[in-house]
PDB file of C-alpha atoms in Angstrom:
ATOM      1  CA  PRO A   1      38.848   7.404  64.641  1.00  0.00           C
ATOM      2  CA  GLN A   2      39.756   4.597  65.795  1.00  0.00           C
ATOM      3  CA  GLY A   3      37.513   1.845  64.492  1.00  0.00           C
ATOM      4  CA  SER A   4      39.233   2.830  60.756  1.00  0.00           C
ATOM      5  CA  GLU A   5      42.259   2.604  62.189  1.00  0.00           C
ATOM      6  CA  LYS A   6      41.974  -0.979  63.908  1.00  0.00           C
ATOM      7  CA  ALA A   7      40.042  -2.106  60.007  1.00  0.00           C
ATOM      8  CA  ARG A   8      43.114  -0.278  57.243  1.00  0.00           C
ATOM      9  CA  THR A   9      45.179  -2.557  60.296  1.00  0.00           C
ATOM     10  CA  PHE A  10      43.939  -5.286  59.987  1.00  0.00           C
ATOM     11  CA  VAL A  11      43.310  -5.693  55.440  1.00  0.00           C
ATOM     12  CA  HIS A  12      47.005  -5.046  55.733  1.00  0.00           C
ATOM     13  CA  ALA A  13      48.276  -7.892  58.195  1.00  0.00           C
ATOM     14  CA  PHE A  14      45.697  -9.476  56.332  1.00  0.00           C
ATOM     15  CA  LEU A  15      47.159  -9.023  52.295  1.00  0.00           C
ATOM     16  CA  LYS A  16      50.762  -9.467  54.097  1.00  0.00           C
ATOM     17  CA  ARG A  17      49.435 -13.101  55.124  1.00  0.00           C
ATOM     18  CA  SER A  18      47.828 -14.142  52.125  1.00  0.00           C
ATOM     19  CA  MET A  19      50.143 -12.678  49.577  1.00  0.00           C
ATOM     20  CA  PRO A  20      53.369 -12.361  51.648  1.00  0.00           C
ATOM     21  CA  LYS A  21      55.664 -12.689  47.326  1.00  0.00           C
ATOM     22  CA  MET A  22      54.453  -8.488  47.219  1.00  0.00           C
ATOM     23  CA  LYS A  23      55.140  -5.814  48.908  1.00  0.00           C
ATOM     24  CA  GLY A  24      53.499  -2.713  50.550  1.00  0.00           C
ATOM     25  CA  GLU A  25      54.495  -0.655  48.372  1.00  0.00           C
ATOM     26  CA  ALA A  26      53.133  -2.800  45.118  1.00  0.00           C
ATOM     27  CA  ILE A  27      50.106  -3.917  46.698  1.00  0.00           C
ATOM     28  CA  GLN A  28      48.358  -0.687  47.900  1.00  0.00           C
ATOM     29  CA  ASP A  29      49.947   0.273  44.242  1.00  0.00           C
ATOM     30  CA  MET A  30      47.579  -2.967  42.610  1.00  0.00           C
ATOM     31  CA  LEU A  31      44.738  -2.247  44.769  1.00  0.00           C
ATOM     32  CA  THR A  32      44.979   1.992  43.930  1.00  0.00           C
ATOM     33  CA  ARG A  33      45.272   1.082  40.756  1.00  0.00           C
ATOM     34  CA  LYS A  34      43.119  -1.144  39.605  1.00  0.00           C
ATOM     35  CA  ALA A  35      40.356  -0.963  37.318  1.00  0.00           C
ATOM     36  CA  VAL A  36      37.318  -3.916  38.080  1.00  0.00           C
ATOM     37  CA  VAL A  37      34.298  -4.694  35.122  1.00  0.00           C
ATOM     38  CA  LEU A  38      31.855  -5.154  36.750  1.00  0.00           C
ATOM     39  CA  GLU A  39      29.624  -7.354  34.323  1.00  0.00           C
ATOM     40  CA  HIS A  40      26.064  -5.356  33.061  1.00  0.00           C
ATOM     41  CA  TYR A  41      23.012  -7.412  32.619  1.00  0.00           C
ATOM     42  CA  PRO A  42      20.530  -5.428  30.455  1.00  0.00           C
ATOM     43  CA  LYS A  43      16.942  -6.047  31.506  1.00  0.00           C
ATOM     44  CA  LYS A  44      15.331  -7.331  28.954  1.00  0.00           C
ATOM     45  CA  LYS A  45      12.277  -5.622  27.209  1.00  0.00           C
ATOM     46  CA  VAL A  46       8.591  -7.111  27.727  1.00  0.00           C
ATOM     47  CA  LYS A  47       7.618  -6.355  23.887  1.00  0.00           C
ATOM     48  CA  GLN A  48       4.002  -4.358  24.284  1.00  0.00           C
ATOM     49  CA  LYS A  49       1.445  -5.982  22.652  1.00  0.00           C
ATOM     50  CA  ARG A  50      -0.005  -4.233  20.089  1.00  0.00           C
ATOM     51  CA  LYS A  51      -3.299  -2.884  20.520  1.00  0.00           C
ATOM     52  CA  LYS A  52      -5.704  -3.591  17.210  1.00  0.00           C
ATOM     53  CA  THR A  53      -8.228  -1.330  16.298  1.00  0.00           C
ATOM     54  CA  LYS A  54     -11.195  -1.754  17.037  1.00  0.00           C
ATOM     55  CA  GLY A  55     -13.304  -0.173  13.580  1.00  0.00           C
ATOM     56  CA  PHE A  56     -17.349   0.566  14.336  1.00  0.00           C
ATOM     57  CA  THR A  57     -19.453  -2.092  14.041  1.00  0.00           C
ATOM     58  CA  ALA A  58     -22.417  -2.204  12.050  1.00  0.00           C
ATOM     59  CA  LYS A  59     -24.792  -0.540  14.082  1.00  0.00           C
ATOM     60  CA  GLN A  60     -22.695   2.174  15.297  1.00  0.00           C
ATOM     61  CA  ARG A  61     -22.390   1.943  11.315  1.00  0.00           C
ATOM     62  CA  ARG A  62     -26.131   2.808  11.075  1.00  0.00           C
ATOM     63  CA  GLU A  63     -26.611   5.174  13.448  1.00  0.00           C
ATOM     64  CA  LEU A  64     -23.913   7.539  12.153  1.00  0.00           C
ATOM     65  CA  ARG A  65     -24.928   7.034   8.780  1.00  0.00           C
ATOM     66  CA  LEU A  66     -21.477   7.205   7.627  1.00  0.00           C
ATOM     67  CA  PHE A  67     -22.986   5.128   3.826  1.00  0.00           C
ATOM     68  CA  GLU A  68     -26.054   7.143   3.599  1.00  0.00           C
ATOM     69  CA  ILE A  69     -26.219   9.850  -0.063  1.00  0.00           C
ATOM     70  CA  GLU A  70     -27.504  12.702   1.559  1.00  0.00           C
ATOM     71  CA  PRO A  71     -30.238  13.323  -1.237  1.00  0.00           C
ATOM     72  CA  GLU A  72     -29.264  17.031  -2.142  1.00  0.00           C
ATOM     73  CA  GLN A  73     -26.553  14.462  -3.003  1.00  0.00           C
ATOM     74  CA  GLN A  74     -28.484  11.657  -5.424  1.00  0.00           C
ATOM     75  CA  ARG A  75     -27.947  13.766  -8.233  1.00  0.00           C
ATOM     76  CA  TYR A  76     -26.845  11.588 -12.100  1.00  0.00           C
ATOM     77  CA  ALA A  77     -25.391  14.786 -12.763  1.00  0.00           C
ATOM     78  CA  ILE A  78     -22.746  14.645  -9.864  1.00  0.00           C
ATOM     79  CA  PHE A  79     -21.624  11.298 -10.178  1.00  0.00           C
ATOM     80  CA  LEU A  80     -19.996  11.422 -13.894  1.00  0.00           C
ATOM     81  CA  PRO A  81     -17.277  12.640 -13.787  1.00  0.00           C
ATOM     82  CA  LEU A  82     -16.494   8.919 -11.203  1.00  0.00           C
ATOM     83  CA  HIS A  83     -18.149   7.398 -14.252  1.00  0.00           C
ATOM     84  CA  GLU A  84     -14.857   8.625 -16.666  1.00  0.00           C
ATOM     85  CA  LEU A  85     -12.435   7.342 -13.663  1.00  0.00           C
ATOM     86  CA  TRP A  86     -13.865   4.149 -13.345  1.00  0.00           C
ATOM     87  CA  LYS A  87     -13.859   3.838 -17.563  1.00  0.00           C
ATOM     88  CA  GLN A  88      -9.883   5.150 -17.907  1.00  0.00           C
ATOM     89  CA  TYR A  89      -8.974   3.086 -14.625  1.00  0.00           C
ATOM     90  CA  ILE A  90     -10.319  -0.421 -16.226  1.00  0.00           C
ATOM     91  CA  ARG A  91      -8.439   0.691 -19.903  1.00  0.00           C
ATOM     92  CA  ASP A  92      -5.433   1.005 -17.720  1.00  0.00           C
ATOM     93  CA  LEU A  93      -6.395  -2.380 -16.171  1.00  0.00           C
ATOM     94  CA  CYS A  94      -7.711  -4.607 -19.385  1.00  0.00           C
ATOM     95  CA  HIS A  95      -3.843  -2.244 -21.172  1.00  0.00           C
ATOM     96  CA  GLY A  96      -6.269  -0.702 -23.314  1.00  0.00           C
ATOM     97  CA  LEU A  97      -9.984  -2.166 -24.541  1.00  0.00           C
ATOM     98  CA  LYS A  98      -8.414  -3.841 -27.797  1.00  0.00           C
ATOM     99  CA  PRO A  99     -11.128  -5.220 -30.375  1.00  0.00           C
ATOM    100  CA  ASP A 100      -8.329  -7.929 -31.123  1.00  0.00           C
ATOM    101  CA  ALA A 101      -8.783  -8.497 -26.892  1.00  0.00           C
ATOM    102  CA  GLN A 102      -9.144 -11.760 -25.527  1.00  0.00           C
ATOM    103  CA  PRO A 103     -12.780 -11.478 -24.171  1.00  0.00           C
ATOM    104  CA  HIS A 104     -12.417 -13.919 -21.442  1.00  0.00           C
ATOM    105  CA  MET A 105      -8.737 -12.341 -20.275  1.00  0.00           C
ATOM    106  CA  ILE A 106     -10.826  -8.578 -19.878  1.00  0.00           C
ATOM    107  CA  GLN A 107     -13.749 -11.171 -18.167  1.00  0.00           C
ATOM    108  CA  SER A 108     -10.978 -12.467 -15.459  1.00  0.00           C
ATOM    109  CA  LYS A 109     -10.072  -8.602 -15.059  1.00  0.00           C
ATOM    110  CA  LEU A 110     -13.502  -7.429 -14.393  1.00  0.00           C
ATOM    111  CA  LEU A 111     -14.678 -10.420 -12.426  1.00  0.00           C
ATOM    112  CA  LYS A 112     -11.911  -8.372  -9.758  1.00  0.00           C
ATOM    113  CA  ALA A 113     -12.608  -4.638 -10.446  1.00  0.00           C
ATOM    114  CA  ASP A 114     -13.380  -2.047  -7.834  1.00  0.00           C
ATOM    115  CA  LEU A 115     -17.214  -1.332  -9.933  1.00  0.00           C
ATOM    116  CA  HIS A 116     -17.533   1.615  -8.188  1.00  0.00           C
ATOM    117  CA  GLY A 117     -18.260   4.276 -10.882  1.00  0.00           C
ATOM    118  CA  ALA A 118     -19.364   1.293 -12.884  1.00  0.00           C
ATOM    119  CA  LEU A 119     -22.779   1.953 -15.752  1.00  0.00           C
ATOM    120  CA  VAL A 120     -24.525  -1.105 -15.133  1.00  0.00           C
ATOM    121  CA  THR A 121     -28.323  -2.150 -16.662  1.00  0.00           C
ATOM    122  CA  VAL A 122     -30.288  -4.789 -15.288  1.00  0.00           C
ATOM    123  CA  THR A 123     -31.209  -6.728 -17.951  1.00  0.00           C
ATOM    124  CA  LYS A 124     -32.618  -9.855 -16.095  1.00  0.00           C
ATOM    125  CA  SER A 125     -34.596 -10.432 -13.475  1.00  0.00           C
ATOM    126  CA  LYS A 126     -37.034 -12.594 -12.082  1.00  0.00           C
ATOM    127  CA  CYS A 127     -39.301  -9.894  -9.905  1.00  0.00           C
ATOM    128  CA  PRO A 128     -39.523  -7.951 -14.079  1.00  0.00           C
ATOM    129  CA  SER A 129     -40.058  -4.156 -11.521  1.00  0.00           C
ATOM    130  CA  TYR A 130     -35.351  -3.946 -11.828  1.00  0.00           C
ATOM    131  CA  VAL A 131     -35.232  -4.985 -15.295  1.00  0.00           C
ATOM    132  CA  GLY A 132     -34.274  -2.134 -17.326  1.00  0.00           C
ATOM    133  CA  ILE A 133     -32.785  -0.200 -14.205  1.00  0.00           C
ATOM    134  CA  THR A 134     -29.657   1.560 -15.729  1.00  0.00           C
ATOM    135  CA  GLY A 135     -26.947   3.605 -13.353  1.00  0.00           C
ATOM    136  CA  ILE A 136     -24.076   4.526 -11.991  1.00  0.00           C
ATOM    137  CA  ILE A 137     -22.719   2.527  -9.742  1.00  0.00           C
ATOM    138  CA  LEU A 138     -22.078   4.446  -6.239  1.00  0.00           C
ATOM    139  CA  GLN A 139     -21.694   1.708  -3.909  1.00  0.00           C
ATOM    140  CA  GLU A 140     -21.129  -2.302  -3.379  1.00  0.00           C
ATOM    141  CA  PHE A 141     -21.957  -4.662  -0.006  1.00  0.00           C
ATOM    142  CA  LYS A 142     -22.061  -8.017  -0.089  1.00  0.00           C
ATOM    143  CA  HIS A 143     -25.828  -8.304  -1.015  1.00  0.00           C
ATOM    144  CA  VAL A 144     -26.353  -5.142  -3.790  1.00  0.00           C
ATOM    145  CA  PHE A 145     -25.613  -2.818  -5.416  1.00  0.00           C
ATOM    146  CA  LYS A 146     -27.103   1.098  -4.832  1.00  0.00           C
ATOM    147  CA  ILE A 147     -27.281   2.745  -8.232  1.00  0.00           C
ATOM    148  CA  ILE A 148     -27.998   6.083  -9.476  1.00  0.00           C
ATOM    149  CA  THR A 149     -30.488   6.628 -12.103  1.00  0.00           C
ATOM    150  CA  LYS A 150     -30.471   9.617 -14.731  1.00  0.00           C
ATOM    151  CA  GLU A 151     -33.996  10.114 -13.010  1.00  0.00           C
ATOM    152  CA  ASP A 152     -32.018  11.264 -10.534  1.00  0.00           C
ATOM    153  CA  LYS A 153     -33.608   8.697  -8.217  1.00  0.00           C
ATOM    154  CA  LEU A 154     -30.823   6.438  -6.207  1.00  0.00           C
ATOM    155  CA  LYS A 155     -31.938   2.400  -6.140  1.00  0.00           C
ATOM    156  CA  VAL A 156     -30.879  -0.145  -3.807  1.00  0.00           C
ATOM    157  CA  VAL A 157     -30.644  -3.216  -6.761  1.00  0.00           C
ATOM    158  CA  PRO A 158     -30.366  -7.335  -4.954  1.00  0.00           C
ATOM    159  CA  LYS A 159     -27.697  -9.083  -6.718  1.00  0.00           C
ATOM    160  CA  LEU A 160     -29.400 -12.410  -6.069  1.00  0.00           C
ATOM    161  CA  ASN A 161     -31.517 -13.051  -8.627  1.00  0.00           C
ATOM    162  CA  ASN A 162     -30.593 -10.308 -11.271  1.00  0.00           C
ATOM    163  CA  VAL A 163     -28.258 -10.396 -14.257  1.00  0.00           C
ATOM    164  CA  PHE A 164     -26.542  -6.865 -15.353  1.00  0.00           C
ATOM    165  CA  SER A 165     -25.114  -5.801 -18.231  1.00  0.00           C
ATOM    166  CA  LEU A 166     -21.761  -3.414 -18.312  1.00  0.00           C
ATOM    167  CA  GLU A 167     -20.634  -1.683 -21.820  1.00  0.00           C
ATOM    168  CA  LEU A 168     -17.299   0.053 -22.617  1.00  0.00           C
ATOM    169  CA  ASP A 169     -15.873   1.127 -25.643  1.00  0.00           C
ATOM    170  CA  GLY A 170     -17.769  -2.151 -27.582  1.00  0.00           C
ATOM    171  CA  PHE A 171     -17.685  -4.729 -25.158  1.00  0.00           C
ATOM    172  CA  ILE A 172     -20.458  -6.034 -22.624  1.00  0.00           C
ATOM    173  CA  SER A 173     -19.735  -7.979 -19.911  1.00  0.00           C
ATOM    174  CA  TYR A 174     -22.965  -9.808 -18.324  1.00  0.00           C
ATOM    175  CA  ILE A 175     -22.577  -9.946 -14.097  1.00  0.00           C
ATOM    176  CA  TYR A 176     -24.732 -12.400 -12.646  1.00  0.00           C
ATOM    177  CA  GLY A 177     -25.512 -11.255  -9.234  1.00  0.00           C
ATOM    178  CA  SER A 178     -26.563 -14.594  -7.709  1.00  0.00           C
ATOM    179  CA  LYS A 179     -22.406 -15.802  -7.976  1.00  0.00           C
ATOM    180  CA  PHE A 180     -21.665 -12.248  -6.868  1.00  0.00           C
ATOM    181  CA  LEU A 181     -22.487 -12.301  -3.662  1.00  0.00           C
ATOM    182  CA  LEU A 182     -18.973 -10.363  -2.442  1.00  0.00           C
ATOM    183  CA  ARG A 183     -17.386  -7.040  -1.032  1.00  0.00           C
ATOM    184  CA  ALA A 184     -15.743  -5.693  -3.599  1.00  0.00           C
ATOM    185  CA  SER A 185     -12.816  -6.754  -0.962  1.00  0.00           C
ATOM    186  CA  GLU A 186     -13.443  -9.628  -0.489  1.00  0.00           C
ATOM    187  CA  ARG A 187     -13.793 -10.232  -4.242  1.00  0.00           C
ATOM    188  CA  SER A 188     -10.476  -8.964  -5.552  1.00  0.00           C
ATOM    189  CA  ALA A 189      -9.108 -12.524  -3.681  1.00  0.00           C
ATOM    190  CA  LYS A 190     -11.230 -14.606  -5.276  1.00  0.00           C
ATOM    191  CA  LYS A 191     -10.123 -17.331  -7.859  1.00  0.00           C
ATOM    192  CA  PHE A 192     -13.646 -17.455  -9.767  1.00  0.00           C
ATOM    193  CA  LYS A 193     -14.118 -19.931 -12.479  1.00  0.00           C
ATOM    194  CA  LEU A 194     -15.282 -18.852 -16.236  1.00  0.00           C
ATOM    195  CA  LYS A 195     -18.427 -20.816 -17.138  1.00  0.00           C
ATOM    196  CA  GLY A 196     -21.370 -20.372 -18.295  1.00  0.00           C
ATOM    197  CA  THR A 197     -24.422 -20.542 -15.988  1.00  0.00           C
ATOM    198  CA  ILE A 198     -28.104 -20.197 -16.546  1.00  0.00           C
ATOM    199  CA  ASP A 199     -29.426 -19.215 -13.570  1.00  0.00           C
ATOM    200  CA  LEU A 200     -30.962 -15.823 -12.106  1.00  0.00           C
TER     201      LEU A 200
END
């Protein structure tokens, strides 16, 4: 087209005036073969905030009955293997409960140990009806233990105002429930003072 021809003539004339020392062929060669590198700025990636997975609320857990043990499962014999596993777990944790083991070292490990499967007895209580209850701990909550007895009865025993004894390989440890008002997960990170106490 006529317009493009005019544009070509203008460009050539402009280049000759701008670069008088270069011949037309050199100018044409430079324009044909020269590569132009364009800078590329990548787009910054916007970090997506991870959404924290929300667990069930206490109300939802109650409605779904997540922690309830069905009546047909409330049998002492069913949980004896759990108790055997717990005993092996404690032996491994304490590197074997040997007669020459230092009691305070074992006590400090037991304070942070998981008690699900432990065989405990209520030795002292402000409520006499709790004294003598013996069974395997099925569930530990912040304020209570759920214990299955040899009579296949599920007992909910509060920690407050109760003293529990725990015997394993001849070593007896006492748990003062009033000082033990923690969840199992919180207890593993807590520092306990190994001092005796006379209150319940």
